Short mmCIF file of C-alpha atoms in Angstrom, two decimals:
data_model
loop_
_atom_site.label_atom_id
_atom_site.label_comp_id
_atom_site.label_asym_id
_atom_site.label_seq_id
_atom_site.Cartn_x
_atom_site.Cartn_y
_atom_site.Cartn_z
CA MET A 1123 27.38 7.45 4.59
CA ASN A 1124 24.23 8.66 6.39
CA LEU A 1125 21.20 5.94 8.00
CA TRP A 1126 18.67 7.15 5.22
CA SER A 1127 21.00 5.91 2.33
CA LYS A 1128 22.12 2.71 3.66
CA LEU A 1129 18.64 1.73 4.03
CA ARG A 1130 17.63 2.96 0.91
CA ARG A 1131 20.42 0.74 -0.58
CA TYR A 1132 19.76 -2.11 1.82
CA ILE A 1133 15.85 -1.85 0.35
CA LEU A 1134 16.59 -1.50 -2.94
CA TRP A 1135 19.58 -4.54 -2.92
CA GLY A 1136 15.98 -6.59 -0.99
CA LEU A 1137 14.09 -5.68 -4.07
CA LEU A 1138 16.86 -6.49 -6.37
CA ILE A 1139 16.89 -9.84 -4.70
CA LEU A 1140 12.91 -10.75 -4.84
CA VAL A 1141 12.96 -9.75 -8.32
CA SER A 1142 16.00 -12.08 -9.03
CA LEU A 1143 13.99 -14.79 -7.01
CA PHE A 1144 11.19 -14.66 -8.96
CA THR A 1145 12.29 -14.09 -12.00
CA LEU A 1146 14.91 -17.30 -11.79
CA LEU A 1147 11.75 -19.21 -10.58
CA ILE A 1148 9.51 -18.62 -13.86
CA ALA A 1149 13.00 -19.26 -15.72
CA LEU A 1150 13.08 -22.53 -13.95
CA PHE A 1151 9.02 -23.35 -14.36
CA TYR A 1152 10.13 -23.12 -18.08
CA ILE A 1153 13.33 -26.44 -18.04
CA PRO A 1154 11.47 -29.13 -19.52
CA PRO A 1155 13.79 -31.23 -16.67
CA VAL A 1156 11.64 -29.07 -14.04
CA GLN A 1157 8.24 -29.00 -15.46
CA ASP A 1158 8.76 -32.71 -15.46
CA LEU A 1159 9.29 -32.89 -11.86
CA ILE A 1160 6.40 -30.80 -10.76
CA ILE A 1161 3.82 -32.66 -13.38
CA LYS A 1162 5.06 -36.28 -11.92
CA ASN A 1163 4.53 -34.83 -8.10
CA ALA A 1164 1.27 -32.99 -9.33
CA LEU A 1165 -0.47 -36.44 -10.99
CA LYS A 1166 0.48 -38.51 -7.99
CA ILE A 1167 -1.55 -35.98 -5.77
CA ILE A 1168 -4.46 -35.83 -8.46
CA ASN A 1169 -4.47 -39.31 -9.61
CA THR A 1170 -7.05 -41.41 -7.72
CA PRO A 1171 -6.89 -45.28 -8.76
CA GLU A 1172 -10.15 -46.74 -9.78
CA GLU A 1173 -11.72 -43.31 -9.62
CA PHE A 1174 -9.88 -40.62 -11.34
CA GLU A 1175 -6.69 -41.14 -13.36
CA ILE A 1176 -4.09 -38.61 -16.04
CA THR A 1177 -1.55 -40.04 -17.63
CA ALA A 1178 0.65 -38.31 -20.61
CA THR A 1179 4.01 -38.97 -22.13
CA LYS A 1180 4.94 -35.12 -22.43
CA LEU A 1181 3.14 -32.18 -20.96
CA ARG A 1182 4.88 -29.00 -21.60
CA VAL A 1183 4.09 -24.72 -21.28
CA SER A 1184 6.26 -22.95 -23.21
CA PHE A 1185 6.53 -18.89 -22.70
CA PRO A 1186 4.33 -17.42 -22.02
CA LEU A 1187 1.55 -19.92 -21.49
CA THR A 1188 1.32 -22.17 -25.15
CA LEU A 1189 0.40 -26.03 -23.45
CA GLU A 1190 1.42 -29.06 -25.47
CA ALA A 1191 0.23 -32.19 -24.28
CA GLU A 1192 1.28 -35.78 -26.41
CA ASN A 1193 -0.51 -39.28 -25.94
CA LEU A 1194 -2.76 -37.80 -22.59
CA GLU A 1195 -5.66 -39.90 -21.20
CA ILE A 1196 -7.99 -38.96 -18.73
CA ILE A 1197 -9.84 -42.09 -16.96
CA GLN A 1198 -12.79 -41.79 -14.81
CA ASN A 1199 -14.36 -44.30 -12.85
CA GLY A 1200 -12.59 -47.48 -14.60
CA ASP A 1201 -15.03 -47.10 -17.76
CA THR A 1202 -15.20 -43.69 -19.32
CA THR A 1203 -11.76 -42.83 -21.22
CA VAL A 1204 -10.65 -39.49 -23.11
CA SER A 1205 -7.71 -39.15 -24.92
CA VAL A 1206 -5.60 -37.24 -27.29
CA GLY A 1207 -2.86 -38.00 -29.53
CA ASP A 1208 -1.36 -34.64 -28.95
CA ALA A 1209 -2.69 -31.01 -27.97
CA THR A 1210 -2.07 -27.28 -28.35
CA ILE A 1211 -3.74 -24.34 -26.79
CA ASP A 1212 -2.47 -20.89 -26.69
CA ALA A 1213 -3.66 -19.00 -23.79
CA ASP A 1214 -2.66 -15.85 -22.23
CA ILE A 1215 -1.49 -15.34 -18.42
CA LEU A 1216 -3.36 -12.03 -17.28
CA PRO A 1217 -7.01 -12.94 -17.57
CA LEU A 1218 -5.96 -16.31 -14.96
CA LEU A 1219 -5.83 -13.83 -12.32
CA TRP A 1220 -9.76 -13.23 -12.97
CA LYS A 1221 -10.69 -16.73 -12.93
CA ASN A 1222 -10.59 -16.06 -16.72
CA VAL A 1223 -9.29 -18.66 -19.53
CA LYS A 1224 -8.34 -16.48 -23.16
CA ALA A 1225 -7.11 -19.16 -25.63
CA GLU A 1226 -6.08 -17.71 -29.30
CA SER A 1227 -6.51 -21.44 -30.59
CA LEU A 1228 -6.83 -25.02 -29.67
CA THR A 1229 -5.90 -27.95 -31.48
CA VAL A 1230 -6.08 -31.79 -31.11
CA ASN A 1231 -5.45 -34.72 -33.15
CA ASP A 1232 -6.57 -38.24 -32.42
CA ALA A 1233 -9.09 -37.79 -29.81
CA ARG A 1234 -10.98 -40.11 -28.26
CA TYR A 1235 -13.67 -40.31 -26.00
CA LYS A 1236 -15.10 -43.84 -25.29
CA THR A 1237 -18.08 -44.94 -21.98
CA GLY A 1238 -19.44 -47.94 -21.00
CA LYS A 1239 -18.74 -51.71 -21.72
CA THR A 1240 -20.03 -54.37 -23.65
CA ASP A 1241 -23.08 -55.09 -20.15
CA THR A 1242 -23.73 -51.30 -19.80
CA ILE A 1243 -26.88 -49.75 -20.61
CA THR A 1244 -25.17 -46.89 -23.03
CA ALA A 1245 -22.30 -47.56 -24.35
CA ILE A 1246 -20.15 -44.45 -26.76
CA ASP A 1247 -16.91 -44.99 -28.43
CA ALA A 1248 -16.44 -41.16 -29.94
CA LYS A 1249 -13.01 -40.78 -32.47
CA LEU A 1250 -12.19 -37.65 -34.01
CA GLU A 1251 -8.89 -37.32 -36.30
CA ALA A 1252 -8.69 -33.29 -35.73
CA ILE A 1253 -10.57 -30.40 -33.80
CA LYS A 1254 -9.49 -26.85 -33.97
CA ALA A 1255 -11.08 -23.84 -32.05
CA GLU A 1256 -10.18 -20.07 -32.12
CA LYS A 1257 -10.74 -17.36 -29.61
CA ILE A 1258 -11.89 -18.91 -26.59
CA THR A 1259 -12.89 -17.59 -23.26
CA VAL A 1260 -13.95 -19.45 -20.28
CA ASP A 1261 -15.31 -18.20 -17.20
CA LEU A 1262 -14.15 -20.03 -14.24
CA SER A 1263 -16.50 -18.76 -11.52
CA THR A 1264 -19.70 -19.03 -13.57
CA MET A 1265 -18.18 -21.85 -16.24
CA ASP A 1266 -19.90 -19.60 -18.92
CA ILE A 1267 -17.73 -20.75 -22.69
CA SER A 1268 -17.66 -18.89 -25.39
CA ILE A 1269 -15.78 -20.12 -28.87
CA GLU A 1270 -15.69 -18.20 -31.82
CA LYS A 1271 -14.77 -20.70 -34.61
CA ALA A 1272 -14.82 -24.54 -33.94
CA ASP A 1273 -14.35 -28.03 -36.28
CA ALA A 1274 -14.03 -31.30 -36.02
CA TYR A 1275 -12.83 -33.36 -39.17
CA THR A 1276 -13.35 -37.11 -39.96
CA GLY A 1277 -15.26 -38.71 -37.17
CA ASP A 1278 -16.28 -42.28 -36.15
CA VAL A 1279 -19.11 -42.10 -33.64
CA LYS A 1280 -20.67 -45.89 -32.71
CA ILE A 1281 -23.37 -45.54 -29.85
CA SER A 1282 -25.43 -48.63 -28.77
CA ILE A 1283 -28.38 -48.34 -26.27
CA LYS A 1284 -29.88 -51.16 -24.37
CA ASN A 1285 -32.95 -51.74 -22.59
CA ASP A 1286 -33.03 -51.26 -18.85
CA THR A 1287 -33.85 -54.72 -17.07
CA SER A 1288 -33.05 -53.61 -13.75
CA THR A 1289 -36.47 -52.88 -11.25
CA THR A 1290 -34.68 -50.45 -9.67
CA VAL A 1291 -36.57 -46.96 -9.20
CA LYS A 1292 -34.62 -43.74 -8.80
CA ASP A 1293 -36.92 -41.49 -7.31
CA THR A 1294 -34.26 -38.24 -7.38
CA ILE A 1295 -33.27 -36.00 -10.43
CA THR A 1296 -29.69 -35.43 -10.38
CA GLU A 1297 -29.60 -31.52 -11.13
CA PRO A 1298 -27.97 -30.42 -14.04
CA THR A 1299 -24.96 -28.44 -14.69
CA LYS A 1300 -24.43 -25.21 -14.88
CA MET A 1301 -22.95 -24.56 -17.68
CA ILE A 1302 -23.29 -22.06 -21.14
CA VAL A 1303 -21.69 -23.06 -24.53
CA ALA A 1304 -21.82 -20.49 -27.17
CA LEU A 1305 -20.11 -20.74 -30.41
CA ASN A 1306 -20.56 -18.49 -33.10
CA LYS A 1307 -19.78 -20.86 -36.02
CA ALA A 1308 -19.03 -24.44 -35.73
CA GLY A 1309 -18.50 -27.24 -38.83
CA LEU A 1310 -18.44 -31.02 -38.70
CA HIS A 1311 -16.71 -32.36 -41.43
CA ASN A 1312 -16.41 -36.10 -42.73
CA ILE A 1313 -18.61 -37.72 -39.76
CA HIS A 1314 -19.55 -41.49 -39.53
CA THR A 1315 -22.38 -42.22 -36.43
CA GLU A 1316 -23.53 -45.67 -36.48
CA ILE A 1317 -26.27 -45.68 -33.61
CA SER A 1318 -28.31 -49.24 -32.30
CA ILE A 1319 -31.18 -48.32 -29.93
CA GLU A 1320 -32.55 -52.16 -28.66
CA ASN A 1321 -36.06 -52.64 -29.63
CA VAL A 1322 -36.67 -49.39 -31.63
CA ALA A 1323 -33.44 -49.32 -33.71
CA ASP A 1324 -31.91 -52.21 -35.21
CA SER A 1325 -29.24 -49.83 -36.81
CA ILE A 1326 -29.05 -46.27 -37.68
CA ILE A 1327 -26.00 -44.95 -39.82
CA CYS A 1328 -25.40 -41.48 -40.42
CA ASN A 1329 -22.86 -40.07 -42.80
CA VAL A 1330 -22.12 -36.67 -42.80
CA PRO A 1331 -19.58 -34.74 -45.07
CA ALA A 1332 -20.32 -31.08 -44.13
CA VAL A 1333 -22.85 -29.44 -41.23
CA THR A 1334 -22.35 -25.84 -40.91
CA ILE A 1335 -23.93 -24.14 -37.33
CA ASN A 1336 -24.36 -20.63 -36.97
CA ASN A 1337 -24.86 -18.76 -33.87
CA GLY A 1338 -25.36 -21.27 -31.50
CA THR A 1339 -25.78 -21.79 -27.50
CA ILE A 1340 -26.18 -24.94 -25.45
CA ASP A 1341 -27.08 -23.99 -21.38
CA ILE A 1342 -26.97 -26.92 -19.88
CA GLY A 1343 -28.62 -25.70 -16.07
CA LYS A 1344 -31.74 -24.69 -18.35
CA GLN A 1345 -31.35 -27.40 -20.25
CA THR A 1346 -31.81 -24.88 -23.40
CA ILE A 1347 -30.74 -25.23 -26.87
CA ASP A 1348 -30.64 -22.29 -29.19
CA ALA A 1349 -29.53 -22.18 -32.66
CA GLU A 1350 -29.94 -19.61 -35.62
CA ASN A 1351 -29.16 -21.93 -38.58
CA ILE A 1352 -28.23 -25.24 -39.11
CA SER A 1353 -26.89 -26.55 -42.67
CA ILE A 1354 -26.41 -30.04 -43.85
CA ASN A 1355 -24.65 -31.07 -47.41
CA GLY A 1356 -24.61 -34.35 -48.73
CA LEU A 1357 -26.12 -36.45 -45.46
CA TYR A 1358 -26.34 -40.10 -46.07
CA ALA A 1359 -28.73 -41.34 -43.65
CA LYS A 1360 -30.39 -45.21 -42.78
CA TYR A 1361 -32.96 -46.62 -40.69
CA VAL A 1362 -33.23 -50.53 -40.22
CA TYR A 1363 -36.08 -51.21 -37.81
CA PRO A 1364 -36.44 -54.33 -35.78
CA LEU A 1365 -39.16 -56.74 -36.74
CA GLU A 1366 -39.80 -57.83 -33.21
CA THR A 1367 -39.68 -56.42 -30.16
CA VAL A 1368 -39.35 -57.05 -26.63
CA PRO A 1369 -41.27 -54.46 -24.21
CA SER A 1370 -38.65 -53.36 -21.42
CA PRO A 1371 -40.21 -53.51 -17.55
CA GLU A 1372 -42.09 -50.41 -16.62
CA LYS A 1373 -40.88 -48.10 -13.93
CA ASP A 1374 -42.74 -45.49 -12.03
CA GLU A 1375 -39.70 -43.14 -11.99
CA LYS A 1376 -39.87 -39.41 -11.83
CA PRO A 1377 -39.46 -38.07 -15.35
CA SER A 1378 -36.65 -35.42 -15.84
CA ALA A 1379 -36.99 -32.29 -17.54
CA PRO A 1380 -37.12 -31.88 -21.11
CA TRP A 1381 -34.80 -29.93 -23.19
CA ASP A 1382 -35.94 -26.94 -24.86
CA ILE A 1383 -34.67 -26.96 -28.91
CA ASN A 1384 -35.18 -23.88 -30.70
CA ILE A 1385 -33.33 -23.27 -34.05
CA ASN A 1386 -34.47 -20.33 -36.65
CA ASN A 1387 -33.75 -22.12 -39.84
CA ILE A 1388 -32.33 -25.90 -40.72
CA SER A 1389 -31.38 -26.73 -44.26
CA VAL A 1390 -30.54 -29.96 -45.91
CA THR A 1391 -29.78 -30.40 -49.32
CA ASN A 1392 -28.10 -33.36 -51.79
CA SER A 1393 -28.97 -35.98 -48.88
CA GLU A 1394 -30.16 -39.41 -49.12
CA ALA A 1395 -31.90 -41.42 -46.58
CA ILE A 1396 -33.67 -45.19 -46.40
CA TYR A 1397 -35.71 -46.08 -44.14
CA ALA A 1398 -35.93 -50.31 -44.21
CA ALA A 1399 -37.10 -53.70 -42.19
CA LYS A 1400 -34.11 -55.85 -40.80
CA SER A 1401 -32.89 -57.92 -43.61
CA ALA A 1402 -35.44 -56.35 -45.86
CA ILE A 1403 -35.52 -56.82 -50.17
CA PRO A 1404 -36.23 -53.99 -52.24
CA GLN A 1405 -39.21 -55.22 -53.54
CA ASP A 1406 -39.93 -53.45 -57.96
CA GLY A 1407 -42.23 -50.33 -57.52
CA PHE A 1408 -42.86 -48.35 -54.11
CA ASP A 1409 -42.29 -50.72 -51.04
CA PHE A 1410 -43.09 -49.63 -47.74
CA ASN A 1411 -40.68 -52.67 -45.98
CA TYR A 1412 -37.65 -50.52 -47.89
CA ILE A 1413 -38.34 -46.83 -49.11
CA ALA A 1414 -35.74 -45.03 -50.27
CA LEU A 1415 -35.05 -41.34 -51.17
CA ASN A 1416 -32.10 -39.51 -52.82
CA ASN A 1417 -31.88 -36.08 -53.99
CA ILE A 1418 -33.84 -34.67 -50.66
CA GLY A 1419 -34.15 -30.95 -49.79
CA ILE A 1420 -35.56 -29.86 -46.84
CA ASN A 1421 -35.97 -26.85 -45.25
CA ILE A 1422 -37.41 -26.01 -41.74
CA SER A 1423 -37.94 -22.67 -40.49
CA ASN A 1424 -38.76 -22.09 -36.61
CA LEU A 1425 -38.47 -25.32 -35.36
CA HIS A 1426 -39.33 -25.67 -31.29
CA ASN A 1427 -39.33 -29.17 -29.98
CA CYS A 1428 -39.43 -29.65 -26.13
CA GLY A 1429 -40.29 -33.12 -24.47
CA SER A 1430 -42.77 -34.38 -26.61
CA THR A 1431 -44.09 -31.07 -28.07
CA VAL A 1432 -42.82 -30.25 -31.86
CA ASN A 1433 -43.72 -27.07 -33.37
CA VAL A 1434 -42.64 -27.06 -37.15
CA PRO A 1435 -44.71 -24.09 -38.68
CA ASN A 1436 -43.20 -23.96 -41.75
CA LEU A 1437 -42.06 -26.94 -43.10
CA GLU A 1438 -40.73 -27.81 -46.95
CA ILE A 1439 -39.83 -31.18 -48.10
CA GLU A 1440 -38.67 -32.66 -51.33
CA ALA A 1441 -37.36 -36.46 -52.62
CA THR A 1442 -37.39 -39.02 -55.44
CA GLU A 1443 -38.22 -42.21 -54.12
CA ARG A 1444 -36.07 -45.01 -55.63
CA CYS A 1445 -38.83 -46.45 -58.04
CA GLY A 1446 -38.61 -42.58 -59.81
CA ILE A 1447 -41.58 -40.81 -57.66
CA THR A 1448 -41.11 -37.41 -56.70
CA LEU A 1449 -42.34 -36.79 -53.08
CA TYR A 1450 -42.79 -32.74 -51.78
CA ALA A 1451 -44.96 -31.63 -48.66
CA ASN A 1452 -44.87 -28.59 -47.40
CA GLY A 1453 -47.06 -26.51 -44.19
CA ASP A 1454 -47.45 -26.55 -40.95
CA ILE A 1455 -47.26 -29.06 -38.31
CA ASN A 1456 -47.83 -29.31 -34.40
CA ILE A 1457 -47.71 -32.23 -32.57
CA ASP A 1458 -47.56 -32.80 -28.54
CA SER A 1459 -48.59 -36.06 -26.22
CA THR A 1460 -51.74 -36.26 -27.11
CA LYS A 1461 -52.28 -35.23 -30.85
CA ILE A 1462 -50.68 -33.86 -34.14
CA ALA A 1463 -52.58 -30.60 -35.07
CA ILE A 1464 -52.13 -30.03 -38.92
CA ASP A 1465 -52.71 -26.93 -40.55
CA THR A 1466 -52.67 -26.74 -44.62
CA LEU A 1467 -49.70 -29.21 -45.04
CA SER A 1468 -50.06 -29.68 -48.82
CA PHE A 1469 -48.06 -33.28 -50.21
CA GLY A 1470 -48.07 -35.38 -53.00
CA SER A 1471 -46.10 -36.92 -55.77
CA SER A 1472 -45.27 -36.33 -59.61
CA PHE A 1473 -49.14 -37.88 -60.46
CA SER A 1474 -51.14 -36.19 -57.59
CA LYS A 1475 -51.30 -33.30 -55.25
CA ILE A 1476 -53.51 -33.33 -51.62
CA GLY A 1477 -54.24 -31.21 -49.22
CA VAL A 1478 -54.98 -31.71 -45.56
CA LYS A 1479 -56.10 -29.74 -42.44
CA GLY A 1480 -57.29 -31.26 -39.23
CA VAL A 1481 -56.50 -32.78 -35.89
CA ILE A 1482 -55.36 -36.70 -35.77
CA GLY A 1483 -55.00 -38.20 -31.51
CA THR A 1484 -52.05 -40.25 -30.86
CA GLY A 1485 -52.73 -43.70 -29.03
CA ASP A 1486 -54.70 -47.20 -30.03
CA PHE A 1487 -57.23 -46.51 -32.39
CA VAL A 1488 -58.40 -49.65 -32.32
CA ASN A 1489 -58.79 -50.07 -28.65
CA ASP A 1490 -59.46 -46.14 -28.07
CA LYS A 1491 -62.61 -45.38 -29.81
CA ASN A 1492 -62.36 -41.57 -28.22
CA LEU A 1493 -59.24 -40.57 -29.56
CA PRO A 1494 -60.07 -37.44 -32.30
CA ILE A 1495 -60.30 -37.92 -35.67
CA ASN A 1496 -60.68 -34.64 -37.85
CA ILE A 1497 -59.44 -34.61 -41.22
CA THR A 1498 -60.29 -32.18 -44.14
CA ALA A 1499 -58.48 -33.00 -47.60
#
């Protein structure tokens, strides 16, 4: 046997050994006890007491790259918790080489997000029975996220916002995170929300049986929200305002940049709403302290909102008040920090109709005699 034959045989044996070792390592990675050992040691490195901690009763990777988790909990800074009862994501391996995550499906059950304590300014406790998503793509280098379809089922959300009584002034503005989330179609199913805002709303209750969002994009870096269509059916909303308010201390802070929101169409059907003072008892007839509307239908085209600016060029509203009067309105409304501009707004009831246009200044009409008022009926 000549030297070249021996060398070729050694090279082939060497390659075979390397391939076998690589295959063995991959096979070992999919063995549950090995995964438990790897994950246990990885969490020891990642977890930092009182800052960031991940715990789970089960974390599994199945071939080729199906991730499963049970009783997963992530705690940050001791007051923010994200937890799931179980989760499964079916991902592809090869895109990871180019810093891309591609998954055919994601399923999460018993999810919860909680932040804040009883003494914090903002506290959120959100629970969802299930989250399902399809065809997910994440570019890890740019944090661009694309989701073909996503649905959230049976949720309970509680939000509490209190006055900031501190005298500390923030003289810097945190730069927003660069991230884009694109949703082709999203749905909310049976979501209950309760919000309390000190000095503004004693309670806001919102029950949503069905919401559909089409072609939505959230750009966190540029602080923009765009959507082609938002459809809401069967909404129940109740807004209870406090009878007395206590003003918060004024602060000379730099204002943060406002979000820019553009929605081509919003439709609300078969809905109910209540606007009432705290502890108000409905009186006979039309009661300004307790307004209850049902059979609400709303259609808005080309909504734009940025800070105090709101443009509603095509507004249509129809509803029936509890006293039996049918109310409606349609027209164009434009609002900014100084005025409310009305361009041919028609509104009325079952018994009368009126059309108005003009400008109304925003502010204190009693003490500021220079506020513009120009209304033509």
